Amino acid sequence: MPLATLIGRWAMQPFSKALPPLGDTERAALEAGTVGFEGQLFAGRPDFDALAAAGPNQLSAQEEAFLANEVPALCRMLDDHAIDQARDLPPEVWRFLREKRFFGMIIPEAYGGLGFGHYAHATVVARIATINVATAVTVMVPNSLGPAELLLRYGTDAQKDHYLPRLADGRELPCFGLTSPYAGSDAAAIPDRGVLVEREFQGRRTRGFLVDFDKRYITLAPVATVVGLAFHAVDESRPEGQRDLGITCALIPVPHEGMEIGRRHRPMDSAFMNGPIHGRQVFVPMDWIIGGEAQVGQGWRMLMECLAAGRAISLPALGSAMQQTALYVSNAYGQIREQFGLPIGKFHAVAGLVTQMSAELYASDAARRFTAAALDAGERPSVASAILKVQLTEAGRRAVNRGMDILGGKGIISGPSNLLGVAYRQAPIAITVEGANILTRALIVFGQGAVRCHPHVLDEMAAVQAKDDTALGQALIAHGKHVARNLWRSLFGAPVLGDPPEALTAEARLIARMSAKYALTADLAMGLLGGKLKRMELLSARLGDVLAHLYLASACVWRYRVDAAPQMLPFAQAAIRVQLDAAGEILSDLYANLPTRGRRLMGALVLRRTAHLAPLRDVQLTALAELLRTQPDVVARLAPDLSEPGPGGLRDLMQAMALGARLGDETAALNKVLRRTRSLDEAARSATDPALALAYLQAADKVIQVDDFEGPARTAEGAADLSLSPAGPPAPSGPPPSARPPERTTPPRVPAT
């Protein structure tokens, strides 16, 4: 009997018990998408030639023209504060979005759309989001997980011909209803139910589903003209146990009998449209099922396949935009605002924060762009997309938090000149949607990665399911060789596969070594804990985080090659060091928390020769901060999507920085005179170009000032009159009535044009 068969026969029973059972929904999620470079990292064998093969991001002539014309024109129409106060986009913005087909970016030109690739789509969203997140969300939803993408991949020809042209030009505005009040993160458990029936509809007997549903948190629902809906399809004519047909996706026009768009939700009081959808005995003809009757029950697979790519585009673009804006604001404000006779950006406490933001942005945006290149090449990397969703939205939140710390009082006073306040309030939204980060980090990244990215686990699971002793034995022998190889490389060093950029050879060697240590650790955790690891979410989250940091570090190597910008080498090196240091810290914590004997010894062996993985030293932080202060092209490369806004604090800051650049080193002397004289005019007269100096000082003063509003009425004695009348407390203060938008609970429906 062959050795593989003997091993497989011996291992079949314990492996059948140890491997976690897979439900249909889990299986659909695991089978969705493809595996790319993250699989090489999981295996401990990153090949830097394979990394380079992704090539630079490509834009067509049409995409470049759109980014150079329509997107800047839109951004100049956006007033972040005014939109936030009005809780809606201005009518002219809605009209511009329709006319220029922002809602049809992913729809092919044959159907009237723009036919953009993934990188162009993400870049449009990012550039809008640097100015106004609500507009970016409004644009991204029709182009993200929803009717258009589902129709393109699974719709019937009749459905495509009817809906896609109307979605492309904005005659139809879509939303998609998946989340229910009692099924949030566990989306597959939606209680919404549709029973197969036949009834009279539009003058003829029609097969379809009678659906009851409650959906909430549905973006664009208040203005939608077509609702995408996920529900459990049921055929009660079948025998017991065979009645559930599976999750099914349908399109329902608005209005439709039995369906009601509920009162508006206000996520963190943001201006984008969001709300619930309710349905009681809503008849959904079979023609309205996406893909027709052949796709009944295939909804969960459809959603998972779309999400495998979609998670890597829109929300990561929002996270990147928040990082880019926060870095620009923090660095620029640090040069204009002075305390103790120095620009605050020169103080090490501030410089350290700004540098950390820059290093993290270099890595996270490298990963976003690298994954977009893979998507445009036809890949659908489900694990990498989950990594991006978590890492970039969290990085966006950290960047805004750091920016708020630097801005101090300027950051916490609301008004048109506030620089980050709206983004600070909205940061949790991206953390929460499309798979809350706490779920994605704890269950999805490593949960999918352990099966999809590992070179042998999927083969072992398939052999156990098929009861194939020989196949299991062969997979286990290959798995054993894999563990032995990674053990050797963890202890004695890993070779660098491929040809990384010469300037980053040392960093590539560190990535290869840490990848081998990670691969060995993942095998040890799975081997020691078996199926229990699935439930030990703190451990599996750590394993997923290490994979994420390795992915971001590797993307930095790719970015440095494709950018061909030698001046960015210090930032590439810093970014890689930050990611690898984080990976090493997490592995150390993981070994400290393994519930097995000998964990300390195992950790000491596997993590030997990692003492050099230290965070950035203070001297490195301050040196990079100096580059950010003195070389505007460096900031421009780190924040390439930062757009020119309409009125507001960001525009004021940009104008002050432009004037300051023309003055050059003379700004320090001007500020010194200003501190002594406390006169903008007198300080300006001391400059070589008084007119330019005065313009700069006025612009800088505008940046430093904050907004004020009318307060409570004051008594003759000068004290505020806070007495309560029988009618209750005084009305809240705020902008004058003429400046304050009217309150409304449910916005008027935006008419199609």
Tab-separated table of N, CA, C and O in Angstrom, residues 560-625:
chain	number	residue	atom	x	y	z
A	560	TYR	N	7.391	51.457	-4.898
A	560	TYR	CA	8.652	52.149	-5.143
A	560	TYR	C	9.167	51.838	-6.546
A	560	TYR	O	9.713	52.715	-7.228
A	561	ARG	N	8.949	50.611	-7.001
A	561	ARG	CA	9.393	50.244	-8.349
A	561	ARG	C	8.585	50.989	-9.415
A	561	ARG	O	9.151	51.578	-10.332
A	562	VAL	N	7.261	50.958	-9.305
A	562	VAL	CA	6.440	51.523	-10.377
A	562	VAL	C	6.436	53.050	-10.353
A	562	VAL	O	6.279	53.684	-11.399
A	563	ASP	N	6.634	53.656	-9.193
A	563	ASP	CA	6.637	55.115	-9.127
A	563	ASP	C	7.920	55.708	-9.706
A	563	ASP	O	7.901	56.832	-10.223
A	564	ALA	N	9.016	54.957	-9.581
A	564	ALA	CA	10.318	55.439	-10.081
A	564	ALA	C	10.595	56.849	-9.566
A	564	ALA	O	10.931	57.766	-10.330
A	565	ALA	N	10.449	57.029	-8.256
A	565	ALA	CA	10.669	58.333	-7.617
A	565	ALA	C	11.688	58.143	-6.501
A	565	ALA	O	11.311	57.866	-5.352
A	566	PRO	N	12.987	58.288	-6.793
A	566	PRO	CA	14.020	58.043	-5.782
A	566	PRO	C	13.868	58.885	-4.517
A	566	PRO	O	14.268	58.447	-3.433
A	567	GLN	N	13.285	60.084	-4.648
A	567	GLN	CA	13.137	60.934	-3.472
A	567	GLN	C	12.180	60.343	-2.437
A	567	GLN	O	12.160	60.776	-1.284
A	568	MET	N	11.394	59.338	-2.848
A	568	MET	CA	10.451	58.712	-1.916
A	568	MET	C	11.052	57.507	-1.201
A	568	MET	O	10.361	56.854	-0.411
A	569	LEU	N	12.316	57.198	-1.454
A	569	LEU	CA	12.938	56.038	-0.813
A	569	LEU	C	12.848	56.087	0.716
A	569	LEU	O	12.507	55.070	1.333
A	570	PRO	N	13.145	57.227	1.371
A	570	PRO	CA	13.046	57.219	2.840
A	570	PRO	C	11.648	56.876	3.346
A	570	PRO	O	11.502	56.232	4.382
A	571	PHE	N	10.629	57.275	2.600
A	571	PHE	CA	9.260	56.979	3.025
A	571	PHE	C	8.912	55.516	2.762
A	571	PHE	O	8.207	54.889	3.557
A	572	ALA	N	9.405	54.955	1.648
A	572	ALA	CA	9.190	53.537	1.388
A	572	ALA	C	9.851	52.692	2.471
A	572	ALA	O	9.250	51.740	2.992
A	573	GLN	N	11.080	53.030	2.827
A	573	GLN	CA	11.793	52.278	3.864
A	573	GLN	C	11.095	52.421	5.211
A	573	GLN	O	10.941	51.434	5.946
A	574	ALA	N	10.674	53.637	5.542
A	574	ALA	CA	9.981	53.856	6.809
A	574	ALA	C	8.658	53.092	6.844
A	574	ALA	O	8.302	52.477	7.863
A	575	ALA	N	7.932	53.123	5.741
A	575	ALA	CA	6.639	52.438	5.688
A	575	ALA	C	6.804	50.938	5.892
A	575	ALA	O	6.040	50.300	6.639
A	576	ILE	N	7.798	50.352	5.239
A	576	ILE	CA	8.033	48.916	5.385
A	576	ILE	C	8.423	48.586	6.822
A	576	ILE	O	7.940	47.608	7.410
A	577	ARG	N	9.289	49.404	7.410
A	577	ARG	CA	9.722	49.152	8.784
A	577	ARG	C	8.539	49.215	9.748
A	577	ARG	O	8.413	48.379	10.644
A	578	VAL	N	7.676	50.190	9.574
A	578	VAL	CA	6.500	50.304	10.448
A	578	VAL	C	5.615	49.066	10.336
A	578	VAL	O	5.140	48.516	11.341
A	579	GLN	N	5.394	48.588	9.115
A	579	GLN	CA	4.533	47.415	8.921
A	579	GLN	C	5.164	46.148	9.501
A	579	GLN	O	4.486	45.345	10.141
A	580	LEU	N	6.453	45.965	9.284
A	580	LEU	CA	7.113	44.757	9.786
A	580	LEU	C	7.244	44.790	11.301
A	580	LEU	O	7.147	43.750	11.965
A	581	ASP	N	7.486	45.977	11.862
A	581	ASP	CA	7.523	46.089	13.316
A	581	ASP	C	6.172	45.702	13.913
A	581	ASP	O	6.099	44.973	14.909
A	582	ALA	N	5.080	46.165	13.284
A	582	ALA	CA	3.742	45.811	13.766
A	582	ALA	C	3.522	44.301	13.660
A	582	ALA	O	2.964	43.680	14.574
A	583	ALA	N	3.953	43.698	12.536
A	583	ALA	CA	3.800	42.249	12.368
A	583	ALA	C	4.559	41.494	13.451
A	583	ALA	O	4.048	40.514	14.024
A	584	GLY	N	5.792	41.915	13.762
A	584	GLY	CA	6.575	41.239	14.792
A	584	GLY	C	5.943	41.354	16.166
A	584	GLY	O	5.913	40.387	16.933
A	585	GLU	N	5.418	42.540	16.490
A	585	GLU	CA	4.763	42.725	17.786
A	585	GLU	C	3.534	41.822	17.918
A	585	GLU	O	3.277	41.240	18.974
A	586	ILE	N	2.776	41.719	16.841
A	586	ILE	CA	1.559	40.903	16.891
A	586	ILE	C	1.908	39.425	17.032
A	586	ILE	O	1.256	38.686	17.794
A	587	LEU	N	2.926	38.955	16.315
A	587	LEU	CA	3.347	37.558	16.463
A	587	LEU	C	3.797	37.278	17.884
A	587	LEU	O	3.514	36.210	18.444
A	588	SER	N	4.518	38.201	18.485
A	588	SER	CA	4.955	38.028	19.870
A	588	SER	C	3.751	37.912	20.802
A	588	SER	O	3.709	37.041	21.683
A	589	ASP	N	2.753	38.772	20.608
A	589	ASP	CA	1.529	38.694	21.417
A	589	ASP	C	0.802	37.376	21.186
A	589	ASP	O	0.228	36.793	22.120
A	590	LEU	N	0.801	36.914	19.943
A	590	LEU	CA	0.102	35.667	19.624
A	590	LEU	C	0.707	34.493	20.397
A	590	LEU	O	-0.011	33.705	21.004
A	591	TYR	N	2.039	34.379	20.362
A	591	TYR	CA	2.677	33.272	21.090
A	591	TYR	C	2.438	33.393	22.585
A	591	TYR	O	2.300	32.373	23.278
A	592	ALA	N	2.368	34.612	23.101
A	592	ALA	CA	2.117	34.792	24.536
A	592	ALA	C	0.716	34.359	24.925
A	592	ALA	O	0.454	34.080	26.101
A	593	ASN	N	-0.184	34.272	23.942
A	593	ASN	CA	-1.583	33.943	24.242
A	593	ASN	C	-2.019	32.576	23.714
A	593	ASN	O	-3.192	32.219	23.855
A	594	LEU	N	-1.115	31.814	23.109
A	594	LEU	CA	-1.491	30.462	22.680
A	594	LEU	C	-1.852	29.621	23.903
A	594	LEU	O	-1.081	29.563	24.862
A	595	PRO	N	-2.987	28.959	23.901
A	595	PRO	CA	-3.398	28.167	25.068
A	595	PRO	C	-2.764	26.772	25.059
A	595	PRO	O	-3.460	25.775	25.240
A	596	THR	N	-1.472	26.685	24.833
A	596	THR	CA	-0.778	25.398	24.774
A	596	THR	C	0.515	25.483	25.560
A	596	THR	O	1.095	26.563	25.747
A	597	ARG	N	0.981	24.342	25.988
A	597	ARG	CA	2.252	24.303	26.695
A	597	ARG	C	3.391	24.607	25.725
A	597	ARG	O	3.318	24.300	24.547
A	598	GLY	N	4.452	25.155	26.280
A	598	GLY	CA	5.626	25.407	25.466
A	598	GLY	C	5.498	26.603	24.547
A	598	GLY	O	6.333	26.795	23.665
A	599	ARG	N	4.449	27.423	24.743
A	599	ARG	CA	4.252	28.546	23.830
A	599	ARG	C	5.408	29.537	23.886
A	599	ARG	O	5.784	30.123	22.872
A	600	ARG	N	5.977	29.736	25.082
A	600	ARG	CA	7.087	30.679	25.201
A	600	ARG	C	8.306	30.163	24.446
A	600	ARG	O	9.009	30.926	23.769
A	601	LEU	N	8.572	28.864	24.574
A	601	LEU	CA	9.708	28.281	23.867
A	601	LEU	C	9.504	28.367	22.360
A	601	LEU	O	10.418	28.735	21.616
A	602	MET	N	8.286	28.027	21.895
A	602	MET	CA	8.008	28.125	20.466
A	602	MET	C	8.183	29.558	19.961
A	602	MET	O	8.792	29.794	18.917
A	603	GLY	N	7.658	30.512	20.729
A	603	GLY	CA	7.782	31.901	20.321
A	603	GLY	C	9.229	32.351	20.258
A	603	GLY	O	9.638	33.053	19.323
A	604	ALA	N	10.021	31.935	21.248
A	604	ALA	CA	11.430	32.331	21.262
A	604	ALA	C	12.167	31.764	20.060
A	604	ALA	O	13.026	32.433	19.460
A	605	LEU	N	11.837	30.519	19.676
A	605	LEU	CA	12.509	29.900	18.527
A	605	LEU	C	12.090	30.562	17.216
A	605	LEU	O	12.922	30.914	16.385
A	606	VAL	N	10.799	30.708	17.041
A	606	VAL	CA	10.306	31.224	15.759
A	606	VAL	C	10.693	32.687	15.569
A	606	VAL	O	11.044	33.111	14.459
A	607	LEU	N	10.654	33.465	16.649
A	607	LEU	CA	10.858	34.903	16.528
A	607	LEU	C	12.309	35.321	16.757
A	607	LEU	O	12.592	36.515	16.868
A	608	ARG	N	13.224	34.359	16.829
A	608	ARG	CA	14.629	34.736	16.982
A	608	ARG	C	15.085	35.546	15.762
A	608	ARG	O	14.555	35.407	14.674
A	609	ARG	N	16.052	36.399	15.967
A	609	ARG	CA	16.605	37.258	14.930
A	609	ARG	C	15.585	38.284	14.410
A	609	ARG	O	15.574	38.639	13.241
A	610	THR	N	14.703	38.718	15.297
A	610	THR	CA	13.773	39.788	14.915
A	610	THR	C	13.965	41.041	15.773
A	610	THR	O	13.151	41.953	15.716
A	611	ALA	N	15.037	41.070	16.565
A	611	ALA	CA	15.267	42.237	17.420
A	611	ALA	C	15.476	43.505	16.608
A	611	ALA	O	15.234	44.612	17.090
A	612	HIS	N	15.951	43.334	15.366
A	612	HIS	CA	16.200	44.494	14.515
A	612	HIS	C	14.908	45.137	14.019
A	612	HIS	O	14.937	46.228	13.456
A	613	LEU	N	13.782	44.461	14.204
A	613	LEU	CA	12.509	45.023	13.750
A	613	LEU	C	12.017	46.023	14.795
A	613	LEU	O	11.116	45.752	15.577
A	614	ALA	N	12.659	47.177	14.820
A	614	ALA	CA	12.305	48.222	15.775
A	614	ALA	C	11.505	49.304	15.075
A	614	ALA	O	11.652	49.514	13.871
A	615	PRO	N	10.653	50.004	15.813
A	615	PRO	CA	9.928	51.113	15.190
A	615	PRO	C	10.891	52.224	14.792
A	615	PRO	O	12.067	52.201	15.133
A	616	LEU	N	10.367	53.186	14.063
A	616	LEU	CA	11.210	54.294	13.618
A	616	LEU	C	11.805	55.030	14.817
A	616	LEU	O	11.113	55.320	15.796
A	617	ARG	N	13.090	55.335	14.736
A	617	ARG	CA	13.767	56.082	15.789
A	617	ARG	C	13.375	57.564	15.687
A	617	ARG	O	12.963	58.057	14.632
A	618	ASP	N	13.571	58.275	16.795
A	618	ASP	CA	13.203	59.683	16.815
A	618	ASP	C	13.932	60.475	15.730
A	618	ASP	O	13.345	61.361	15.091
A	619	VAL	N	15.204	60.147	15.514
A	619	VAL	CA	15.971	60.892	14.521
A	619	VAL	C	15.405	60.668	13.124
A	619	VAL	O	15.411	61.578	12.279
A	620	GLN	N	14.868	59.452	12.866
A	620	GLN	CA	14.250	59.187	11.567
A	620	GLN	C	12.925	59.932	11.433
A	620	GLN	O	12.609	60.479	10.363
A	621	LEU	N	12.155	59.968	12.510
A	621	LEU	CA	10.875	60.677	12.474
A	621	LEU	C	11.076	62.154	12.151
A	621	LEU	O	10.390	62.725	11.287
A	622	THR	N	12.022	62.776	12.836
A	622	THR	CA	12.217	64.210	12.631
A	622	THR	C	12.820	64.503	11.258
A	622	THR	O	12.519	65.548	10.653
A	623	ALA	N	13.665	63.604	10.754
A	623	ALA	CA	14.238	63.816	9.423
A	623	ALA	C	13.162	63.748	8.348
A	623	ALA	O	13.141	64.560	7.406
A	624	LEU	N	12.258	62.774	8.468
A	624	LEU	CA	11.170	62.682	7.495
A	624	LEU	C	10.229	63.872	7.604
A	624	LEU	O	9.706	64.372	6.595
A	625	ALA	N	9.986	64.345	8.822
A	625	ALA	CA	9.126	65.518	9.002
A	625	ALA	C	9.733	66.746	8.322
A	625	ALA	O	9.013	67.567	7.745
